[in-house]
Each structure stands twice: as structure tokens, then as C-alpha cells.
Amino acid sequence: MYQVLFATELFASFVPWLALNRRGLAILVHPESGNALADHTDHAIWMGEVLDIKTEVLENL
């Protein structure tokens, strides 16, 4: 698993690039709003296989 942080102003160019170059990887793109649970569920964008997330871990972050 890898994590990449990118500036909001790069979203429009970086996310399409990820979609075209992910080479079969499952990718979760989400904001950092301060609500980890909502960011990883309600506000998330998946590319490829949707993986299970341990939401109980995110509830207390």
C-alpha cells in the first residue's frame, strides 16, 4: 500500500492520470476534511477494485 498527498489544484490533472496509469492497482482518492470516516466512505473515489475498509478504525480519528 502506498500513499500520495497532492495539492487540490492538481486534482483535475492528477486524478485522470492515475486512472489511465494505475496498471491494475486499486486506488482510493479521498479528501482530508478532518472527518476520516466520511472522507474514506462518503467522499471517496475508487479506481479499480473496491477494497474493504476497516471503518471502525476511522470512527475515532
Short mmCIF file of C-alpha atoms in Angstrom, two decimals:
data_model
loop_
_atom_site.label_atom_id
_atom_site.label_comp_id
_atom_site.label_asym_id
_atom_site.label_seq_id
_atom_site.Cartn_x
_atom_site.Cartn_y
_atom_site.Cartn_z
CA MET A 1 0.00 0.00 0.00
CA TYR A 2 1.21 3.47 -0.89
CA GLN A 3 0.00 6.93 0.00
CA VAL A 4 0.37 10.04 -2.12
CA LEU A 5 -0.59 13.53 -0.99
CA PHE A 6 -1.16 16.12 -3.69
CA ALA A 7 -2.34 19.71 -3.77
CA THR A 8 -6.00 20.41 -4.50
CA GLU A 9 -5.11 22.42 -7.59
CA LEU A 10 -3.56 19.27 -9.15
CA PHE A 11 -6.77 17.22 -8.81
CA ALA A 12 -8.07 17.91 -12.34
CA SER A 13 -4.85 16.69 -13.98
CA PHE A 14 -3.52 14.11 -11.50
CA VAL A 15 -6.67 12.01 -10.95
CA PRO A 16 -7.23 11.35 -14.68
CA TRP A 17 -3.53 10.47 -14.98
CA LEU A 18 -3.94 7.96 -12.11
CA ALA A 19 -6.97 6.43 -13.82
CA LEU A 20 -5.04 5.90 -17.06
CA ASN A 21 -1.78 4.72 -15.48
CA ARG A 22 -2.82 2.66 -12.45
CA ARG A 23 -1.76 -0.63 -14.13
CA GLY A 24 -4.39 -2.73 -12.39
CA LEU A 25 -3.87 -1.24 -8.94
CA ALA A 26 -6.85 -0.42 -6.74
CA ILE A 27 -6.73 3.28 -5.91
CA LEU A 28 -8.73 5.23 -3.34
CA VAL A 29 -8.79 9.01 -3.74
CA HIS A 30 -10.29 11.00 -0.87
CA PRO A 31 -10.19 14.48 0.63
CA GLU A 32 -8.72 15.44 4.00
CA SER A 33 -11.68 17.24 5.57
CA GLY A 34 -10.97 16.32 9.19
CA ASN A 35 -13.64 13.59 9.18
CA ALA A 36 -11.66 10.44 8.36
CA LEU A 37 -14.71 8.17 8.25
CA ALA A 38 -16.65 10.35 5.80
CA ASP A 39 -13.51 11.03 3.73
CA HIS A 40 -12.86 7.30 3.22
CA THR A 41 -16.51 6.34 2.61
CA ASP A 42 -18.96 9.07 1.55
CA HIS A 43 -16.42 11.34 -0.17
CA ALA A 44 -14.17 8.67 -1.71
CA ILE A 45 -13.48 7.87 -5.35
CA TRP A 46 -12.37 4.31 -6.18
CA MET A 47 -10.46 3.29 -9.30
CA GLY A 48 -10.40 -0.44 -9.98
CA GLU A 49 -11.36 -2.98 -7.33
CA VAL A 50 -13.20 -1.55 -4.33
CA LEU A 51 -11.42 -2.92 -1.26
CA ASP A 52 -12.83 -3.40 2.22
CA ILE A 53 -12.05 -0.61 4.66
CA LYS A 54 -11.97 -1.13 8.42
CA THR A 55 -14.34 1.75 9.14
CA GLU A 56 -14.29 1.08 12.89
CA VAL A 57 -10.68 2.28 12.92
CA LEU A 58 -11.65 5.54 11.21
CA GLU A 59 -14.51 6.37 13.59
CA ASN A 60 -12.16 7.62 16.32
CA LEU A 61 -9.63 9.52 14.21
#
